[in-house]
CSV table of C-alpha atoms in Angstrom, one decimal:
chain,number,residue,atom,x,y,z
A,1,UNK,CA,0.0,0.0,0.0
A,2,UNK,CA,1.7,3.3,-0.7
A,3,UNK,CA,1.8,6.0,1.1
A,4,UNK,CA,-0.4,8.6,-0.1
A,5,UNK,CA,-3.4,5.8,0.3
A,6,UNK,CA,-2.4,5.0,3.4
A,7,UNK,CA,-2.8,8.2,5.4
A,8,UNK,CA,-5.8,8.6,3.5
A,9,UNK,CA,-6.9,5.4,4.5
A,10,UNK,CA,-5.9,6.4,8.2
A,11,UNK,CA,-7.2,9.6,8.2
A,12,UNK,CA,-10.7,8.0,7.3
A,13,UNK,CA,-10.3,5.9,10.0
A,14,UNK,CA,-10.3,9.1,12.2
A,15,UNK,CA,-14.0,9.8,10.8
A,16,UNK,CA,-15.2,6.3,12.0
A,17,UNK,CA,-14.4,7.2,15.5
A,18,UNK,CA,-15.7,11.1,15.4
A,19,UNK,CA,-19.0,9.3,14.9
A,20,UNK,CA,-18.6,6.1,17.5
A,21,UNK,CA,-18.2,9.3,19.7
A,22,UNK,CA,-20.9,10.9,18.3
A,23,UNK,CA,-23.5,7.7,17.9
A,24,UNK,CA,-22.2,6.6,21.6
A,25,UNK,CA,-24.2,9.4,23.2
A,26,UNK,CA,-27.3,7.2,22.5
A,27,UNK,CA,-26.4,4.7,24.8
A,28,UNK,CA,-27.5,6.7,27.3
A,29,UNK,CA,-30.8,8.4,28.5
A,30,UNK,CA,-30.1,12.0,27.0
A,31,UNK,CA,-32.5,12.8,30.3
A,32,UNK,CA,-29.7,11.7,32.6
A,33,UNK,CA,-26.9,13.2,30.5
A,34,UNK,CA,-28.9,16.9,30.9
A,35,UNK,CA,-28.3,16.5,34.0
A,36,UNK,CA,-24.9,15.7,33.8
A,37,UNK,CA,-23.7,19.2,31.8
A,38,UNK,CA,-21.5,20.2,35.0
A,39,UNK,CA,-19.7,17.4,34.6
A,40,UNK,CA,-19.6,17.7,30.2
A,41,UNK,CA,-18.5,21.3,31.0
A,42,UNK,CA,-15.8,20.5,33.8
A,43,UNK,CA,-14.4,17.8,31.0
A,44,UNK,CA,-14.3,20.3,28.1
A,45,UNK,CA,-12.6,23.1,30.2
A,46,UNK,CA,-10.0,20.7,31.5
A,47,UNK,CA,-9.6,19.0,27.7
A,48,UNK,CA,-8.7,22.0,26.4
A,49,UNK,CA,-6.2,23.2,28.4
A,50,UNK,CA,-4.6,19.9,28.9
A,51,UNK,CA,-4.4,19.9,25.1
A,52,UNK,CA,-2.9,23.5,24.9
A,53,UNK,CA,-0.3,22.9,27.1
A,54,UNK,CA,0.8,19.1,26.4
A,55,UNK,CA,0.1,19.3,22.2
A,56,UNK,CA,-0.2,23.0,21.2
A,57,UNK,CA,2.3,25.3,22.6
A,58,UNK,CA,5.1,22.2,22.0
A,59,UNK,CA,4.0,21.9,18.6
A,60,UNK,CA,4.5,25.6,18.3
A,61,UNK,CA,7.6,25.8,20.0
A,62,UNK,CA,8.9,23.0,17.4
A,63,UNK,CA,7.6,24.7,14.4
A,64,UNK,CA,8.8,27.8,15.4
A,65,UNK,CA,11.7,27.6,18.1
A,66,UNK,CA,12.9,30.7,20.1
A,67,UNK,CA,14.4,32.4,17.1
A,68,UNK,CA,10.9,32.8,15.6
A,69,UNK,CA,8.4,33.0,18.7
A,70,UNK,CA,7.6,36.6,18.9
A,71,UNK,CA,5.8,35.1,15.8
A,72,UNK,CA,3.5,33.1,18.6
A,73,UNK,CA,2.6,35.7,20.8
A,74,UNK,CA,1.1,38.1,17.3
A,75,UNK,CA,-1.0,35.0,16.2
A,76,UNK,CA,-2.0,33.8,19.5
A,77,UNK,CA,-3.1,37.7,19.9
A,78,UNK,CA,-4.9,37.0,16.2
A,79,UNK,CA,-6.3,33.5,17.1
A,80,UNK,CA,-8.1,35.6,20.0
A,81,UNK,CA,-9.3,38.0,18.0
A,82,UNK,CA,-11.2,36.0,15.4
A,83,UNK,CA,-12.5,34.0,18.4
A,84,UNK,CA,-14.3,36.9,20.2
A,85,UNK,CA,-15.5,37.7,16.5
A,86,UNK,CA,-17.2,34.7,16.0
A,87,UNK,CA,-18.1,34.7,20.1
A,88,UNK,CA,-20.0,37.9,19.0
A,89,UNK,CA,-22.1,36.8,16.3
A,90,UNK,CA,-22.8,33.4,17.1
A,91,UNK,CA,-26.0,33.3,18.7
A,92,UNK,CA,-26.5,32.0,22.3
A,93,UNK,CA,-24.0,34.4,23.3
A,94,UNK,CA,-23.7,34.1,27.7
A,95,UNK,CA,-24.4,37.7,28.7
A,96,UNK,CA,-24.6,35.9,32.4
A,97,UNK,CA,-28.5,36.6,32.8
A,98,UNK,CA,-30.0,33.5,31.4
A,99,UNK,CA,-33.3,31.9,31.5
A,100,UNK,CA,-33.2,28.2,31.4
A,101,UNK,CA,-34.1,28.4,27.5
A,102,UNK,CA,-31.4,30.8,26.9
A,103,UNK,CA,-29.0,28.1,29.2
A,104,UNK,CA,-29.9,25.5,26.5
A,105,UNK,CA,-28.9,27.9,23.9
A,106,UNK,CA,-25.8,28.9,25.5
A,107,UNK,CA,-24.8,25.0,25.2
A,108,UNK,CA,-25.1,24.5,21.9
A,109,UNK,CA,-23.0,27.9,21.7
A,110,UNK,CA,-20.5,26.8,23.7
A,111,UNK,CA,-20.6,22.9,21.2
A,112,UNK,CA,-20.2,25.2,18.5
A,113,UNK,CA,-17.3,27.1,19.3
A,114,UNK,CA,-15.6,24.2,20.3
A,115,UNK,CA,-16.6,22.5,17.2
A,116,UNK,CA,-15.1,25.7,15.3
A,117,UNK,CA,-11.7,25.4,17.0
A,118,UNK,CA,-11.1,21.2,17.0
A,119,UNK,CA,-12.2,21.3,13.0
A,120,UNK,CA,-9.8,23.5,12.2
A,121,UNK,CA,-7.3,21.6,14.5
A,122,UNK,CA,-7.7,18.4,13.4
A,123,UNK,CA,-7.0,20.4,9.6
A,124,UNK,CA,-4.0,21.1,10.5
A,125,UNK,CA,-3.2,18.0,12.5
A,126,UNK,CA,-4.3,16.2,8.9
A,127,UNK,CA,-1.8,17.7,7.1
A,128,UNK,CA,0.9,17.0,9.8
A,129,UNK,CA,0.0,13.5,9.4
A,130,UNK,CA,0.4,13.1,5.8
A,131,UNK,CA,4.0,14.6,6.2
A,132,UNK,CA,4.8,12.3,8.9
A,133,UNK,CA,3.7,9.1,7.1
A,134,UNK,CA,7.0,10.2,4.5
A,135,UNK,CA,9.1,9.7,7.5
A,136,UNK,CA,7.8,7.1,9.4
A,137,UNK,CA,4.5,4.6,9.4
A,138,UNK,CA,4.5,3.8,12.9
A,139,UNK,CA,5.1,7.4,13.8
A,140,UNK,CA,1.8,7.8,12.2
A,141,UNK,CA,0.0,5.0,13.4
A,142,UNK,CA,0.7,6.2,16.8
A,143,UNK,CA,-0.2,9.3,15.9
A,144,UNK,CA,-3.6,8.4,14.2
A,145,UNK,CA,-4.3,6.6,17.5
A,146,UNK,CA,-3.7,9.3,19.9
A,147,UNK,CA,-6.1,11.4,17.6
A,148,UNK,CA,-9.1,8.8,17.7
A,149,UNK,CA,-9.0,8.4,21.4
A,150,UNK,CA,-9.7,12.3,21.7
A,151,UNK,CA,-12.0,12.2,18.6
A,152,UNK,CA,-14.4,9.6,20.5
A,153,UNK,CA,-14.4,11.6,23.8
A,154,UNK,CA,-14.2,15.0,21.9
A,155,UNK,CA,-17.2,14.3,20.2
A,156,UNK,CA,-19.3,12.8,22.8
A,157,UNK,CA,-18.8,15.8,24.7
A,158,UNK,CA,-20.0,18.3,21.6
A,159,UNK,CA,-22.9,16.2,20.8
A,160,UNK,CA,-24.4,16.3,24.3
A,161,UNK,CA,-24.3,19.7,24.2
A,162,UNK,CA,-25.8,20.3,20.5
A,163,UNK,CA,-28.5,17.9,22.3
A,164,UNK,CA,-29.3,20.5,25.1
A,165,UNK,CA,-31.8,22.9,22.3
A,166,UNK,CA,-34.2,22.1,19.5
A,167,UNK,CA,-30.9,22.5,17.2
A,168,UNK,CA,-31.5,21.8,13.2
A,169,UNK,CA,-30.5,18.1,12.7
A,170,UNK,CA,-29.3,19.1,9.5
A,171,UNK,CA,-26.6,21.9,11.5
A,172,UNK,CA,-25.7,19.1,13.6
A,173,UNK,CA,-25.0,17.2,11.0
A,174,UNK,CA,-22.9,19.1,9.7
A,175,UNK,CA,-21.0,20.3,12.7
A,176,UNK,CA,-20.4,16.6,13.3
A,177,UNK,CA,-19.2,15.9,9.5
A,178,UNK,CA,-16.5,18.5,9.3
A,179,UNK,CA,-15.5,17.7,13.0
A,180,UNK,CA,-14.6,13.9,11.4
A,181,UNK,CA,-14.0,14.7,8.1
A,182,UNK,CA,-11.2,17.4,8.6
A,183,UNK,CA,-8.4,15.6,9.5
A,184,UNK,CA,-8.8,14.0,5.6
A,185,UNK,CA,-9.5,17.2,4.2
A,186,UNK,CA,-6.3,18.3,6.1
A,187,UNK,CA,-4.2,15.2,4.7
A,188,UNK,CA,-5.9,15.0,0.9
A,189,UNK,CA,-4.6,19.3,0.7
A,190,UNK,CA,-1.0,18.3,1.7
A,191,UNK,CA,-1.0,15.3,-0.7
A,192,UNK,CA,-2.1,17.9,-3.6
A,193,UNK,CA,0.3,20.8,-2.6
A,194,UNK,CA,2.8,18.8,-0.9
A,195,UNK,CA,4.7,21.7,0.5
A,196,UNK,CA,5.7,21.5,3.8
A,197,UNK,CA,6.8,24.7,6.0
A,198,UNK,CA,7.4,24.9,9.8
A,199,UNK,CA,7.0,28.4,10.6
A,200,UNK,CA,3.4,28.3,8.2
A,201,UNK,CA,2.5,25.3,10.8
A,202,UNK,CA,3.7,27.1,14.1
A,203,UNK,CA,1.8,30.1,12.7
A,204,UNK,CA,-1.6,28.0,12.5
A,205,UNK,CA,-1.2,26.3,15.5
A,206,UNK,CA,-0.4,29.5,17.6
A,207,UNK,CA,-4.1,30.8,16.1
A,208,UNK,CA,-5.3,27.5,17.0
A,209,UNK,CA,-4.2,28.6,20.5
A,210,UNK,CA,-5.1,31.6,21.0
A,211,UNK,CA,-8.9,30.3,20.1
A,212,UNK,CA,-8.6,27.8,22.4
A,213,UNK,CA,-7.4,30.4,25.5
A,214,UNK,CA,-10.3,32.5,24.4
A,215,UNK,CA,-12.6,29.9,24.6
A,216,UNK,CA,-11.4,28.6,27.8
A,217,UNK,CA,-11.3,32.3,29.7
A,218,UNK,CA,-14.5,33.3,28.4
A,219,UNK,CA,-17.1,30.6,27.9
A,220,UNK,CA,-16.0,27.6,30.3
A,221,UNK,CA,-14.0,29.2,32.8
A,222,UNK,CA,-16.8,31.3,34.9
A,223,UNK,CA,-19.2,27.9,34.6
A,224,UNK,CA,-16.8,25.7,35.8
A,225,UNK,CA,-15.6,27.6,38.9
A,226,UNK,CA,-19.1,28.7,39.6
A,227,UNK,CA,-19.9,25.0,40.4
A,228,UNK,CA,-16.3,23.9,41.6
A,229,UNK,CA,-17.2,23.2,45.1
A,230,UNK,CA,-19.6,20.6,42.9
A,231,UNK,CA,-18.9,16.6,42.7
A,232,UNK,CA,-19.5,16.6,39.1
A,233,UNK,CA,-17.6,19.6,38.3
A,234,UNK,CA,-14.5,18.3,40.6
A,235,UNK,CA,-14.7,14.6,38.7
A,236,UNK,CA,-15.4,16.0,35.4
A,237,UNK,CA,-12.0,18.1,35.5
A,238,UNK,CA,-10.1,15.1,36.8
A,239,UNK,CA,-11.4,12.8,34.2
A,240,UNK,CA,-10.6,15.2,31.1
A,241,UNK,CA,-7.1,15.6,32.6
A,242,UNK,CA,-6.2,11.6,33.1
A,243,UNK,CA,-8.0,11.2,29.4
A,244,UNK,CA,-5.6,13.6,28.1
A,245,UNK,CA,-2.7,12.1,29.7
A,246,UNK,CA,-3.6,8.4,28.7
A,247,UNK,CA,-3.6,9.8,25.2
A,248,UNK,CA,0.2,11.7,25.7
A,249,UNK,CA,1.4,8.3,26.9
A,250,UNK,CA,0.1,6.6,23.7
């Protein structure tokens, strides 16, 4: 099998899991998982910074080195920016007086945004993996499996969320598509340009971050200390951190 169909092959792979996340959330009564969104939220909020600081900022930090990290801080600055942009106009906005039917919306907000950031994440991780399958297969293989693991939970965790509102199945559909599908997308458009540049990565990846920082100060940080004293909120953080590092020790 050569290369080329190989990480496509992989990166396909990817999708199947997205939607075992996705189609795993059915398992359970989505009664007793509305009552549970402490808990989603607490997992989310420690996800995300577990993945900043563990897979980010070192991929950064290799893309760029020192020489070229003032190159960080202007694109984590920009990553920010387009986040509160789209934080603006997205609707469901938390303007912290909600009604519970405004709560709901803020969820699927919140599913959204997080969708936003881990689509175009898992772009750019798509291309990385196509340019690591040139060097090494099991590189890649290891790779592909650390990014299904957080695919499954990843997912699970958005699609509870979309569940929260009357949200258009079709939007959710698509949400879900591009979550799974963008790792290929990602791996199909270095195949076709096949031009590989570190500081062009480290430059993506630092507006990947600075989304992600964004997302975590201003739509997961106030709920999850609001409710830290809570047994779901304290669990939820723990469990997000130990999935993380299971994945990091893949």
């Amino acid at each position: 099998m050569s290369k080329n169909v190989c990480s496509i092959v992989l990166s396909l792979g990817l999708l199947i899991f997205t939607l075992i996340g996705c189609f795993s959330t059915y398992l359970f009564e989505q009664k007793k998982l509305s009552k549970k969104i402490d808990f989603i939220l607490a997992v989310l909020f420690s996800f995300v910074i577990m993945l900043s600081v563990l897979y980010l900022f070192p991929e950064v930090y290799n893309c760029l080195g020192f020489k070229h990290l003032y190159l960080f801080f202007i694109f984590l600055v920009v990553g920010a920016i387009i986040m509160r942009v789209i934080d603006h106009y997205l609707p469901g906005h938390d303007n912290n007086k909600l009604t519970k039917k405004e709560q709901k919306k803020n969820y699927v907000h919140i599913a959204v945004m997080s969708s936003i950031i881990f689509i175009l994440y898992n772009f750019i991780i798509g291309m990385e993996l196509y340019n690591t399958i040139l060097i090494s297969t099991s590189e890649t293989v290891q790779l592909t499996i650390d990014l299904a693991i957080r695919n499954i939970i990843l997912t699970f965790l958005i699609y509870i969320l979309l569940n929260q509102d009357n949200f258009a199945k079709w939007y959710k559909g698509l949400l879900i598509f591009f979550l799974g599908i963008s790792n290929l997308l990602g791996t199909i458009l270095m195949m076709i340009i096949n031009i590989s540049s570190a500081i062009t990565s480290g430059i993506f990846f630092s507006i990947i971050m600075g989304m992600a920082i964004y997302f975590i100060v201003y739509e997961l940080y106030r709920k999850v200390i609001k409710n830290i004293k809570k047994k779901q909120t304290i669990y939820g953080i723990i469990f997000g951190v130990i999935w993380v590092l299971i994945c990091s020790l893949i």
